[in-house]
Amino acid sequence: MGTPFEYAPAPESRSVVDIKPSYGLFVGGEFVDGHGKAFKTVNPATEEVLAEVAEADEHDVDHAVKAARRAHRTWSRMPGAERAKYLYRIARIIAERSRELAVLESIDNGKPIKESRDVDVPIVSAHFFYYAGWADKLKYAGYGEQSLGVAAQIIPWNFPLLMLAWKVAPALACGNTVVLKPAETTPLTALLFAEICQQADLPAGVVNIVTGAGSTGQALVAHPDVDKVAFTGSTDVGKQIARTVAGTDKRVTLELGGKAANIVFDDAPIDQAVEGIVNGIFFNQGHVCCAGSRLLVQESVADDVLHRLKRRMATLRVGDPLDKNTDVGAINSAEQLARIRELSDIGEAEGAERWSAPCELPSHGYWFPPTLFTDVTQAHRIAREEIFGPVLSVLTFRTPAEAVAKANNTPYGLSAGVWTDKGSLILKMANALRAGVVWANTFNKFDPTSPFGGYKESGYGREGGRHGLEAYLR
Ligand code: TAP
């Protein structure tokens, strides 16, 4: 075990997490040195280096794919009920070690502890429980029962553990083995998950973790012995991946970006809607693919909604992710902060009016205040591009038809929200909106039983629920 790392900015949530000074790759059931360089992962709230992590090169990726291939021979033939036992065991250990996982996630990612503790980690363990239940019932799923083989899984930094669970749990339940690459800025909880696989006695090679940069992901996608690629990340990288696998028989699912409309009608319960708007865009600092980053508010209530929204935004506490009272944590990286600043400046330059909640930001680390833009037109870049930060673009509409036209006027199609008292309007809107998920009088609700995925440039394939099995069965 390495040196205990004491993180102390918030005395009331002081916790000791065992962060080692350096980490290798997890291949064939054990931690091994990489052949490539190492990179540093930092705490975005303090800019302090947390650990050095191996950067897997092509050779390491090949080693991991071979380990997964060897393991697949026995794992895929194991009765589903046996595989389920391992998944249940993993789910239970995640629940038992939830405090440690939540603290580590908040330290490496910057998200508030109340989100990692109350949202991310509980859903992670629920996901393993849920897919454990499917492992011996695949014949009822209606998609065939044969596993695909070795799954290459590449995940982003915004929900490191949750994206891991969305990918690993269904793959394993269906009898596949995996090589997973976490994002460069958030590798630590995936490496802790590797320890959990050891603790659960998961057979060697069923789960392999290769840390590294984009080049590691590229080598994994291009590896000839990979049967399936599951990617969550940006639309640009998703397109590159689709080009790389073109002409091969690799199966692919892509979960990409979004620019969701959160639509508030004049008969909506306004205070409840304001909570939903805040949750929609400021949850996880807005680093959410399905974030409600465009508020479409009916003209007759726009002034009232904006007044109450600003008042609510002024109460948000921005700061130390390990403080239980924090609502908005740190931006995940200097690079992401630069992008948020750039797009916000462009918003102002293009004529939108910027308002930020009055708050003091810490002197170290990467921070951005909860911000909204009014006087936004559909042509503005802040209305079209994914900012992936705590920045809301506000537009207005008069009729439901106008709301639908504006909501669908985006290359993306991942999610949407509708706030109204009328059930018939909810159903009408849900049919007309081109979005994989439509929330009614709520936002950012996730459940392992619900399928999730996009239309258009938000990608293809579904994760979660029975539909999530289809991506891993022949
Ligand atoms: P990306 O830059 O696309 O990175 C995603 C993952 O792909 C990372 O592990 C990254 O490695 C790796 N990668 C980078 N270049 C690659 C390449 N050429 N080949 C293979 N892998 C490569 O996205 P991000 O900035 O981490 O995440 C934010 C994006 O994810 C947003 O657009 C967001 O909307 C989207 N997202 C979508 C969903 C769903 S479900 N649709 C959920 C969460 C996030 P490095 O980190 O080392 O560069």
Short mmCIF file of C-alpha atoms and ligand atoms in Angstrom, two decimals:
data_model
loop_
_atom_site.label_atom_id
_atom_site.label_comp_id
_atom_site.label_asym_id
_atom_site.label_seq_id
_atom_site.Cartn_x
_atom_site.Cartn_y
_atom_site.Cartn_z
CA MET A 1 0.00 0.00 0.00
CA GLY A 2 1.23 3.52 -0.68
CA THR A 3 1.49 6.62 1.44
CA PRO A 4 -1.86 7.76 2.87
CA PHE A 5 -2.92 11.01 1.29
CA GLU A 6 -4.60 13.36 3.69
CA TYR A 7 -6.91 15.88 2.11
CA ALA A 8 -7.82 18.52 4.60
CA PRO A 9 -9.40 21.69 3.23
CA ALA A 10 -12.82 20.90 4.72
CA PRO A 11 -12.40 19.71 8.30
CA GLU A 12 -15.92 18.35 8.56
CA SER A 13 -15.41 16.02 5.61
CA ARG A 14 -11.76 15.16 6.24
CA SER A 15 -11.10 11.69 4.93
CA VAL A 16 -8.13 9.52 4.37
CA VAL A 17 -7.99 7.84 1.00
CA ASP A 18 -5.11 5.65 0.09
CA ILE A 19 -3.69 7.27 -3.02
CA LYS A 20 -0.47 5.61 -4.11
CA PRO A 21 2.38 7.74 -5.49
CA SER A 22 2.27 5.80 -8.76
CA TYR A 23 0.03 3.33 -10.57
CA GLY A 24 0.60 0.71 -13.23
CA LEU A 25 -1.90 -0.87 -15.60
CA PHE A 26 -4.36 -3.57 -14.58
CA VAL A 27 -3.86 -6.47 -16.97
CA GLY A 28 -4.62 -10.17 -16.51
CA GLY A 29 -5.78 -9.64 -12.94
CA GLU A 30 -2.68 -7.85 -11.68
CA PHE A 31 -1.07 -4.43 -11.68
CA VAL A 32 1.84 -4.31 -14.14
CA ASP A 33 4.25 -1.60 -15.28
CA GLY A 34 3.52 0.07 -18.58
CA HIS A 35 6.09 0.26 -21.39
CA GLY A 36 5.34 3.91 -22.12
CA LYS A 37 5.76 7.11 -20.17
CA ALA A 38 3.83 8.08 -17.07
CA PHE A 39 1.52 11.07 -16.69
CA LYS A 40 0.34 13.01 -13.66
CA THR A 41 -3.23 13.28 -12.46
CA VAL A 42 -4.05 16.42 -10.46
CA ASN A 43 -6.70 17.53 -8.03
CA PRO A 44 -8.55 20.22 -10.03
CA ALA A 45 -9.63 21.99 -6.83
CA THR A 46 -6.03 22.58 -5.71
CA GLU A 47 -3.82 21.82 -8.76
CA GLU A 48 -1.89 19.46 -6.52
CA VAL A 49 -0.42 16.35 -8.17
CA LEU A 50 -2.20 13.27 -6.83
CA ALA A 51 -0.26 10.45 -8.49
CA GLU A 52 1.75 9.33 -11.51
CA VAL A 53 -0.11 6.95 -13.76
CA ALA A 54 1.22 4.67 -16.51
CA GLU A 55 0.46 5.69 -20.08
CA ALA A 56 -0.27 2.49 -22.00
CA ASP A 57 1.30 2.24 -25.45
CA GLU A 58 0.34 -0.11 -28.31
CA HIS A 59 2.33 -2.92 -26.77
CA ASP A 60 0.48 -2.60 -23.44
CA VAL A 61 -2.86 -2.41 -25.22
CA ASP A 62 -2.00 -5.60 -27.11
CA HIS A 63 -1.07 -7.31 -23.85
CA ALA A 64 -4.43 -6.28 -22.32
CA VAL A 65 -6.48 -7.40 -25.34
CA LYS A 66 -4.69 -10.79 -25.27
CA ALA A 67 -5.47 -11.18 -21.56
CA ALA A 68 -9.13 -10.35 -22.25
CA ARG A 69 -9.23 -12.83 -25.14
CA ARG A 70 -7.81 -15.64 -22.99
CA ALA A 71 -10.29 -14.88 -20.21
CA HIS A 72 -13.21 -14.80 -22.65
CA ARG A 73 -12.84 -18.53 -23.37
CA THR A 74 -13.92 -19.48 -19.86
CA TRP A 75 -15.95 -16.42 -18.83
CA SER A 76 -18.27 -16.69 -21.84
CA ARG A 77 -18.93 -20.38 -21.15
CA MET A 78 -19.57 -19.92 -17.46
CA PRO A 79 -23.29 -20.34 -16.60
CA GLY A 80 -24.99 -16.95 -16.31
CA ALA A 81 -25.88 -17.63 -12.68
CA GLU A 82 -22.15 -18.02 -11.90
CA ARG A 83 -21.23 -14.79 -13.66
CA ALA A 84 -24.02 -13.12 -11.70
CA LYS A 85 -22.35 -14.11 -8.42
CA TYR A 86 -19.26 -12.10 -9.35
CA LEU A 87 -21.34 -9.11 -10.40
CA TYR A 88 -23.35 -9.20 -7.16
CA ARG A 89 -20.09 -9.42 -5.24
CA ILE A 90 -18.69 -6.38 -7.08
CA ALA A 91 -21.94 -4.48 -6.44
CA ARG A 92 -21.78 -5.26 -2.72
CA ILE A 93 -18.12 -4.26 -2.41
CA ILE A 94 -18.85 -0.97 -4.19
CA ALA A 95 -21.63 -0.31 -1.69
CA GLU A 96 -19.34 -1.21 1.22
CA ARG A 97 -16.50 0.97 -0.06
CA SER A 98 -18.79 3.76 -1.24
CA ARG A 99 -17.32 6.42 1.04
CA GLU A 100 -13.81 5.77 -0.22
CA LEU A 101 -14.95 5.72 -3.86
CA ALA A 102 -16.93 8.95 -3.46
CA VAL A 103 -14.05 10.83 -1.83
CA LEU A 104 -11.56 9.63 -4.43
CA GLU A 105 -13.95 10.56 -7.25
CA SER A 106 -14.39 14.06 -5.84
CA ILE A 107 -10.64 14.53 -5.37
CA ASP A 108 -9.71 13.39 -8.89
CA ASN A 109 -12.68 14.91 -10.72
CA GLY A 110 -13.60 18.04 -8.71
CA LYS A 111 -17.30 17.17 -8.30
CA PRO A 112 -19.04 17.94 -4.98
CA ILE A 113 -18.95 15.11 -2.47
CA LYS A 114 -22.71 15.24 -2.02
CA GLU A 115 -23.07 14.34 -5.71
CA SER A 116 -20.46 11.58 -5.78
CA ARG A 117 -21.76 10.20 -2.47
CA ASP A 118 -25.52 10.48 -3.08
CA VAL A 119 -25.79 10.18 -6.86
CA ASP A 120 -22.80 8.66 -8.67
CA VAL A 121 -21.67 5.87 -6.37
CA PRO A 122 -25.16 4.58 -5.42
CA ILE A 123 -26.10 4.38 -9.12
CA VAL A 124 -22.80 2.62 -9.85
CA SER A 125 -23.56 -0.17 -7.41
CA ALA A 126 -27.23 -0.26 -8.53
CA HIS A 127 -26.00 -0.80 -12.08
CA PHE A 128 -23.97 -3.85 -11.09
CA PHE A 129 -26.90 -5.22 -9.07
CA TYR A 130 -29.26 -4.64 -11.99
CA TYR A 131 -27.10 -6.37 -14.64
CA ALA A 132 -26.20 -9.18 -12.23
CA GLY A 133 -29.92 -9.93 -12.32
CA TRP A 134 -29.89 -10.24 -16.12
CA ALA A 135 -26.88 -12.59 -16.37
CA ASP A 136 -28.93 -15.78 -16.07
CA LYS A 137 -31.97 -14.45 -17.93
CA LEU A 138 -30.43 -13.40 -21.23
CA LYS A 139 -32.70 -15.70 -23.21
CA TYR A 140 -35.60 -13.49 -22.11
CA ALA A 141 -33.90 -10.33 -23.34
CA GLY A 142 -34.86 -11.12 -26.93
CA TYR A 143 -31.47 -10.33 -28.42
CA GLY A 144 -29.71 -13.73 -28.53
CA GLU A 145 -27.46 -15.14 -25.86
CA GLN A 146 -23.98 -15.27 -27.37
CA SER A 147 -21.40 -12.77 -26.17
CA LEU A 148 -19.47 -10.67 -28.69
CA GLY A 149 -15.98 -11.31 -27.28
CA VAL A 150 -13.53 -8.59 -26.22
CA ALA A 151 -15.06 -5.16 -25.64
CA ALA A 152 -12.89 -2.02 -25.87
CA GLN A 153 -14.49 0.58 -23.64
CA ILE A 154 -13.45 4.22 -23.63
CA ILE A 155 -14.92 6.65 -21.15
CA PRO A 156 -14.78 10.40 -20.40
CA TRP A 157 -13.87 12.33 -17.26
CA ASN A 158 -17.23 13.76 -16.21
CA PHE A 159 -18.63 10.62 -14.53
CA PRO A 160 -15.58 8.35 -14.32
CA LEU A 161 -17.10 5.61 -12.15
CA LEU A 162 -20.61 5.87 -13.48
CA MET A 163 -19.49 5.58 -17.10
CA LEU A 164 -17.34 2.61 -16.10
CA ALA A 165 -20.40 0.93 -14.54
CA TRP A 166 -22.59 1.67 -17.58
CA LYS A 167 -20.04 -0.10 -19.74
CA VAL A 168 -18.55 -2.89 -17.62
CA ALA A 169 -21.70 -4.25 -15.92
CA PRO A 170 -23.74 -5.16 -19.07
CA ALA A 171 -20.63 -6.37 -20.93
CA LEU A 172 -19.73 -8.82 -18.15
CA ALA A 173 -23.32 -9.94 -17.58
CA CYS A 174 -23.49 -10.95 -21.26
CA GLY A 175 -20.24 -12.95 -21.07
CA ASN A 176 -17.85 -10.47 -22.71
CA THR A 177 -14.48 -9.48 -21.31
CA VAL A 178 -13.31 -5.88 -21.35
CA VAL A 179 -10.36 -3.57 -21.78
CA LEU A 180 -11.36 -0.20 -20.39
CA LYS A 181 -9.59 3.10 -20.87
CA PRO A 182 -10.50 5.86 -18.40
CA ALA A 183 -9.94 9.52 -19.28
CA GLU A 184 -6.47 10.92 -18.71
CA THR A 185 -7.62 13.45 -16.09
CA THR A 186 -9.63 10.96 -13.98
CA PRO A 187 -7.96 7.54 -13.86
CA LEU A 188 -7.97 6.93 -10.09
CA THR A 189 -11.41 5.47 -9.39
CA ALA A 190 -11.06 3.05 -12.32
CA LEU A 191 -7.82 1.84 -10.72
CA LEU A 192 -9.60 1.47 -7.38
CA PHE A 193 -12.28 -0.49 -9.24
CA ALA A 194 -9.48 -2.79 -10.45
CA GLU A 195 -8.66 -3.48 -6.80
CA ILE A 196 -12.34 -4.23 -6.21
CA CYS A 197 -12.24 -6.79 -9.05
CA GLN A 198 -9.31 -8.45 -7.27
CA GLN A 199 -11.19 -8.35 -3.97
CA ALA A 200 -14.20 -9.98 -5.66
CA ASP A 201 -11.92 -12.73 -7.06
CA LEU A 202 -13.05 -11.91 -10.56
CA PRO A 203 -11.18 -14.30 -12.88
CA ALA A 204 -7.96 -12.77 -14.24
CA GLY A 205 -8.37 -10.92 -17.54
CA VAL A 206 -12.15 -10.45 -17.41
CA VAL A 207 -11.58 -6.75 -16.64
CA ASN A 208 -8.42 -4.96 -17.77
CA ILE A 209 -7.74 -1.25 -17.27
CA VAL A 210 -5.33 0.62 -19.52
CA THR A 211 -4.72 4.20 -18.48
CA GLY A 212 -3.34 6.76 -20.90
CA ALA A 213 -4.10 9.58 -23.30
CA GLY A 214 -6.09 9.67 -26.53
CA SER A 215 -3.38 7.63 -28.28
CA THR A 216 -4.06 4.74 -25.89
CA GLY A 217 -7.73 4.88 -26.83
CA GLN A 218 -6.84 4.99 -30.50
CA ALA A 219 -4.61 1.92 -30.20
CA LEU A 220 -7.40 0.08 -28.41
CA VAL A 221 -10.03 0.92 -31.01
CA ALA A 222 -7.69 -0.07 -33.85
CA HIS A 223 -6.62 -3.38 -32.28
CA PRO A 224 -7.57 -6.18 -34.69
CA ASP A 225 -8.67 -8.58 -31.95
CA VAL A 226 -11.30 -6.28 -30.45
CA ASP A 227 -14.90 -7.31 -31.26
CA LYS A 228 -16.80 -4.37 -29.87
CA VAL A 229 -16.09 -0.70 -29.22
CA ALA A 230 -18.18 1.20 -26.67
CA PHE A 231 -17.29 4.88 -26.53
CA THR A 232 -18.58 7.80 -24.49
CA GLY A 233 -17.05 11.17 -25.18
CA SER A 234 -17.03 14.05 -27.61
CA THR A 235 -18.70 13.95 -31.00
CA ASP A 236 -15.37 14.72 -32.74
CA VAL A 237 -13.59 11.72 -31.23
CA GLY A 238 -16.71 9.59 -31.80
CA LYS A 239 -16.53 10.39 -35.52
CA GLN A 240 -12.82 9.49 -35.59
CA ILE A 241 -13.63 6.16 -33.96
CA ALA A 242 -16.38 5.45 -36.49
CA ARG A 243 -13.84 6.09 -39.26
CA THR A 244 -11.24 3.83 -37.63
CA VAL A 245 -13.61 0.86 -37.40
CA ALA A 246 -15.20 1.40 -40.83
CA GLY A 247 -14.72 -1.68 -43.00
CA THR A 248 -14.23 -4.03 -40.03
CA ASP A 249 -16.86 -6.21 -38.38
CA LYS A 250 -16.40 -4.52 -34.99
CA ARG A 251 -19.68 -3.56 -33.36
CA VAL A 252 -19.82 0.03 -32.13
CA THR A 253 -21.93 2.12 -29.77
CA LEU A 254 -21.28 5.86 -29.44
CA GLU A 255 -22.59 8.07 -26.63
CA LEU A 256 -21.60 11.58 -27.62
CA GLY A 257 -22.35 15.21 -26.87
CA GLY A 258 -25.57 17.12 -26.32
CA LYS A 259 -27.19 20.56 -26.19
CA ALA A 260 -30.44 19.80 -24.42
CA ALA A 261 -33.42 22.13 -24.26
CA ASN A 262 -35.13 22.48 -20.90
CA ILE A 263 -38.57 23.83 -21.84
CA VAL A 264 -40.69 25.73 -19.31
CA PHE A 265 -44.35 26.45 -20.17
CA ASP A 266 -46.34 29.20 -18.48
CA ASP A 267 -48.51 26.75 -16.51
CA ALA A 268 -45.50 25.01 -14.93
CA PRO A 269 -44.98 25.15 -11.16
CA ILE A 270 -42.34 27.88 -11.38
CA ASP A 271 -40.38 27.20 -8.18
CA GLN A 272 -40.16 23.52 -9.02
CA ALA A 273 -39.09 24.38 -12.56
CA VAL A 274 -36.39 26.71 -11.24
CA GLU A 275 -34.98 23.83 -9.15
CA GLY A 276 -35.05 21.68 -12.28
CA ILE A 277 -33.25 24.34 -14.32
CA VAL A 278 -30.55 24.64 -11.63
CA ASN A 279 -30.17 20.88 -11.39
CA GLY A 280 -30.22 20.62 -15.19
CA ILE A 281 -27.25 22.89 -15.78
CA PHE A 282 -25.27 23.22 -12.54
CA PHE A 283 -25.26 19.56 -11.47
CA ASN A 284 -21.68 18.30 -11.87
CA GLN A 285 -20.56 21.84 -12.92
CA GLY A 286 -22.50 21.35 -16.15
CA HIS A 287 -20.02 18.64 -17.21
CA VAL A 288 -22.98 16.53 -18.26
CA CYS A 289 -23.68 15.28 -21.78
CA CYS A 290 -27.43 15.58 -21.20
CA ALA A 291 -27.22 18.92 -19.30
CA GLY A 292 -30.16 21.28 -19.81
CA SER A 293 -27.83 23.88 -21.27
CA ARG A 294 -30.52 25.73 -23.28
CA LEU A 295 -33.41 27.08 -21.26
CA LEU A 296 -36.48 27.66 -23.45
CA VAL A 297 -38.97 29.65 -21.42
CA GLN A 298 -42.43 30.77 -22.52
CA GLU A 299 -42.40 34.52 -23.05
CA SER A 300 -45.27 35.30 -20.64
CA VAL A 301 -43.36 33.89 -17.65
CA ALA A 302 -39.80 34.64 -18.77
CA ASP A 303 -39.25 37.64 -16.47
CA ASP A 304 -40.62 35.82 -13.45
CA VAL A 305 -38.56 32.67 -14.13
CA LEU A 306 -35.37 34.67 -14.67
CA HIS A 307 -35.91 36.69 -11.52
CA ARG A 308 -36.39 33.57 -9.39
CA LEU A 309 -33.60 31.72 -11.17
CA LYS A 310 -31.03 34.45 -10.46
CA ARG A 311 -32.14 34.60 -6.84
CA ARG A 312 -31.66 30.83 -6.57
CA MET A 313 -28.31 30.89 -8.37
CA ALA A 314 -27.03 33.46 -5.89
CA THR A 315 -27.49 30.87 -3.11
CA LEU A 316 -25.34 28.20 -4.79
CA ARG A 317 -22.17 27.45 -2.88
CA VAL A 318 -19.15 27.12 -5.13
CA GLY A 319 -15.97 25.69 -3.64
CA ASP A 320 -14.22 22.81 -1.96
CA PRO A 321 -15.59 19.58 -3.46
CA LEU A 322 -15.09 17.73 -0.17
CA ASP A 323 -17.28 20.16 1.78
CA LYS A 324 -20.71 18.54 2.16
CA ASN A 325 -22.41 21.91 1.66
CA THR A 326 -20.81 22.59 -1.72
CA ASP A 327 -23.23 22.74 -4.66
CA VAL A 328 -20.81 23.48 -7.49
CA GLY A 329 -17.29 22.06 -7.46
CA ALA A 330 -14.16 22.57 -9.54
CA ILE A 331 -13.91 22.51 -13.33
CA ASN A 332 -12.15 19.27 -14.22
CA SER A 333 -9.07 20.65 -15.99
CA ALA A 334 -7.31 23.84 -17.06
CA GLU A 335 -8.10 22.90 -20.65
CA GLN A 336 -11.84 22.61 -19.98
CA LEU A 337 -11.82 25.88 -18.03
CA ALA A 338 -10.18 27.60 -21.00
CA ARG A 339 -12.91 26.26 -23.30
CA ILE A 340 -15.71 27.46 -21.00
CA ARG A 341 -14.11 30.90 -20.75
CA GLU A 342 -13.60 31.11 -24.50
CA LEU A 343 -17.19 30.21 -25.37
CA SER A 344 -18.55 32.55 -22.69
CA ASP A 345 -16.46 35.41 -24.09
CA ILE A 346 -17.74 34.58 -27.56
CA GLY A 347 -21.30 34.70 -26.19
CA GLU A 348 -20.74 38.25 -25.00
CA ALA A 349 -18.96 39.28 -28.19
CA GLU A 350 -21.89 37.98 -30.23
CA GLY A 351 -24.29 40.17 -28.27
CA ALA A 352 -25.74 38.02 -25.50
CA GLU A 353 -25.93 39.44 -21.99
CA ARG A 354 -23.94 37.64 -19.34
CA TRP A 355 -24.87 37.34 -15.67
CA SER A 356 -22.86 35.35 -13.13
CA ALA A 357 -23.90 34.48 -9.61
CA PRO A 358 -21.97 36.62 -7.14
CA CYS A 359 -19.52 34.25 -5.46
CA GLU A 360 -15.93 34.18 -4.33
CA LEU A 361 -13.86 31.63 -6.18
CA PRO A 362 -10.91 29.84 -4.51
CA SER A 363 -7.49 31.21 -5.45
CA HIS A 364 -6.06 27.86 -6.58
CA GLY A 365 -7.62 25.30 -8.85
CA TYR A 366 -9.99 25.63 -11.80
CA TRP A 367 -13.26 27.46 -11.13
CA PHE A 368 -16.08 29.09 -13.02
CA PRO A 369 -19.13 30.77 -11.45
CA PRO A 370 -22.69 29.65 -12.27
CA THR A 371 -23.53 31.82 -15.26
CA LEU A 372 -26.47 32.55 -17.53
CA PHE A 373 -26.84 34.39 -20.79
CA THR A 374 -29.97 36.25 -21.87
CA ASP A 375 -30.65 37.89 -25.27
CA VAL A 376 -29.42 34.69 -26.85
CA THR A 377 -30.39 33.94 -30.44
CA GLN A 378 -30.35 30.55 -32.11
CA ALA A 379 -27.43 31.67 -34.26
CA HIS A 380 -25.16 32.33 -31.28
CA ARG A 381 -22.43 29.79 -30.71
CA ILE A 382 -23.43 29.49 -27.04
CA ALA A 383 -26.85 28.29 -28.25
CA ARG A 384 -25.39 25.74 -30.67
CA GLU A 385 -22.17 24.35 -29.17
CA GLU A 386 -21.72 22.19 -26.15
CA ILE A 387 -19.99 24.33 -23.49
CA PHE A 388 -19.76 21.49 -20.95
CA GLY A 389 -19.63 23.89 -18.05
CA PRO A 390 -21.94 25.81 -15.64
CA VAL A 391 -23.26 28.12 -18.35
CA LEU A 392 -26.93 28.40 -19.32
CA SER A 393 -28.21 29.99 -22.54
CA VAL A 394 -31.73 31.40 -22.18
CA LEU A 395 -34.10 31.68 -25.15
CA THR A 396 -37.84 32.37 -25.21
CA PHE A 397 -40.81 31.03 -27.22
CA ARG A 398 -44.52 31.76 -27.59
CA THR A 399 -46.15 28.51 -28.77
CA PRO A 400 -45.47 24.78 -28.29
CA ALA A 401 -44.67 24.52 -32.02
CA GLU A 402 -42.03 27.23 -31.68
CA ALA A 403 -40.58 25.46 -28.62
CA VAL A 404 -40.30 22.19 -30.57
CA ALA A 405 -38.69 23.91 -33.56
CA LYS A 406 -36.12 25.65 -31.36
CA ALA A 407 -35.43 22.59 -29.21
CA ASN A 408 -34.82 20.43 -32.29
CA ASN A 409 -32.68 23.07 -33.98
CA THR A 410 -29.40 21.44 -32.96
CA PRO A 411 -27.14 18.79 -34.44
CA TYR A 412 -27.50 16.88 -31.17
CA GLY A 413 -30.40 14.78 -29.85
CA LEU A 414 -29.57 13.36 -26.45
CA SER A 415 -32.09 14.73 -23.94
CA ALA A 416 -34.76 17.35 -23.23
CA GLY A 417 -36.93 18.51 -20.36
CA VAL A 418 -40.56 19.67 -20.36
CA TRP A 419 -42.20 21.62 -17.51
CA THR A 420 -45.97 21.93 -17.65
CA ASP A 421 -49.08 21.05 -15.71
CA LYS A 422 -50.75 19.43 -18.77
CA GLY A 423 -50.20 15.71 -19.28
CA SER A 424 -51.40 15.95 -22.89
CA LEU A 425 -48.76 18.61 -23.64
CA ILE A 426 -46.05 16.43 -22.13
CA LEU A 427 -47.00 13.54 -24.42
CA LYS A 428 -47.22 15.80 -27.45
CA MET A 429 -43.81 17.32 -26.73
CA ALA A 430 -42.21 13.93 -25.99
CA ASN A 431 -43.32 12.72 -29.44
CA ALA A 432 -42.14 15.82 -31.23
CA LEU A 433 -38.74 16.27 -29.56
CA ARG A 434 -35.88 14.46 -31.26
CA ALA A 435 -34.10 13.44 -28.08
CA GLY A 436 -33.22 10.03 -26.68
CA VAL A 437 -34.49 10.96 -23.22
CA VAL A 438 -37.30 13.38 -22.41
CA TRP A 439 -37.80 14.25 -18.75
CA ALA A 440 -41.17 15.63 -17.64
CA ASN A 441 -41.25 17.96 -14.64
CA THR A 442 -37.84 16.70 -13.58
CA PHE A 443 -34.32 16.64 -15.03
CA ASN A 444 -31.11 14.57 -14.84
CA LYS A 445 -32.82 11.52 -13.37
CA PHE A 446 -30.90 8.30 -13.95
CA ASP A 447 -31.84 4.73 -13.27
CA PRO A 448 -30.21 1.44 -14.32
CA THR A 449 -33.50 0.16 -15.73
CA SER A 450 -33.88 3.07 -18.20
CA PRO A 451 -32.20 3.07 -21.59
CA PHE A 452 -30.08 6.13 -22.37
CA GLY A 453 -28.64 7.29 -25.69
CA GLY A 454 -28.97 9.76 -28.50
CA TYR A 455 -30.13 10.67 -31.97
CA LYS A 456 -28.21 12.56 -34.64
CA GLU A 457 -24.72 13.68 -33.56
CA SER A 458 -25.34 12.46 -30.01
CA GLY A 459 -24.46 8.97 -31.23
CA TYR A 460 -26.14 5.60 -31.55
CA GLY A 461 -26.89 2.58 -29.40
CA ARG A 462 -28.47 2.53 -25.95
CA GLU A 463 -26.96 1.92 -22.53
CA GLY A 464 -29.01 0.92 -19.49
CA GLY A 465 -32.07 -1.25 -19.10
CA ARG A 466 -32.84 -4.30 -21.22
CA HIS A 467 -31.86 -2.28 -24.30
CA GLY A 468 -28.33 -2.00 -22.92
CA LEU A 469 -27.88 -5.77 -23.32
CA GLU A 470 -28.36 -5.61 -27.07
CA ALA A 471 -25.01 -3.87 -27.48
CA TYR A 472 -23.19 -6.86 -25.99
CA LEU A 473 -25.00 -9.85 -27.49
CA ARG A 474 -24.85 -11.57 -30.85
P1 TAP B 1 -13.19 13.05 -25.36
O1 TAP B 1 -12.10 14.04 -25.48
O2 TAP B 1 -13.85 12.59 -26.60
O3 TAP B 1 -12.57 11.82 -24.58
C1 TAP B 1 -13.31 10.67 -24.26
C2 TAP B 1 -12.37 9.50 -24.12
O4 TAP B 1 -11.81 9.19 -25.39
C3 TAP B 1 -11.19 9.78 -23.20
O5 TAP B 1 -10.85 8.59 -22.51
C4 TAP B 1 -10.12 10.16 -24.18
O6 TAP B 1 -8.83 9.99 -23.70
C5 TAP B 1 -10.40 9.18 -25.31
N1 TAP B 1 -9.85 9.59 -26.60
C6 TAP B 1 -9.41 10.81 -27.00
N2 TAP B 1 -9.00 10.76 -28.28
C7 TAP B 1 -9.20 9.49 -28.72
C8 TAP B 1 -9.00 8.81 -29.96
N3 TAP B 1 -8.52 9.45 -31.03
N4 TAP B 1 -9.34 7.51 -30.05
C9 TAP B 1 -9.87 6.85 -28.99
N5 TAP B 1 -10.06 7.43 -27.79
C10 TAP B 1 -9.75 8.73 -27.64
O7 TAP B 1 -14.36 13.56 -24.42
P2 TAP B 1 -14.21 14.18 -22.97
O8 TAP B 1 -13.76 15.58 -23.13
O9 TAP B 1 -13.44 13.26 -22.08
O10 TAP B 1 -15.72 14.11 -22.47
C11 TAP B 1 -16.62 15.10 -22.73
C12 TAP B 1 -17.56 14.67 -23.84
O11 TAP B 1 -18.19 13.44 -23.50
C13 TAP B 1 -18.69 15.65 -24.03
O12 TAP B 1 -18.87 15.91 -25.39
C14 TAP B 1 -19.89 14.92 -23.46
O13 TAP B 1 -21.10 15.34 -23.98
C15 TAP B 1 -19.58 13.52 -23.77
N6 TAP B 1 -20.33 12.62 -22.90
C16 TAP B 1 -21.35 11.92 -23.44
C17 TAP B 1 -22.10 11.08 -22.65
C18 TAP B 1 -23.22 10.34 -23.27
S1 TAP B 1 -23.84 9.13 -22.43
N7 TAP B 1 -23.68 10.63 -24.43
C19 TAP B 1 -21.81 10.93 -21.30
C20 TAP B 1 -20.76 11.66 -20.77
C21 TAP B 1 -20.01 12.49 -21.60
P3 TAP B 1 -8.10 11.23 -22.95
O14 TAP B 1 -8.98 11.62 -21.83
O15 TAP B 1 -6.85 10.64 -22.46
O16 TAP B 1 -7.94 12.30 -23.98
#
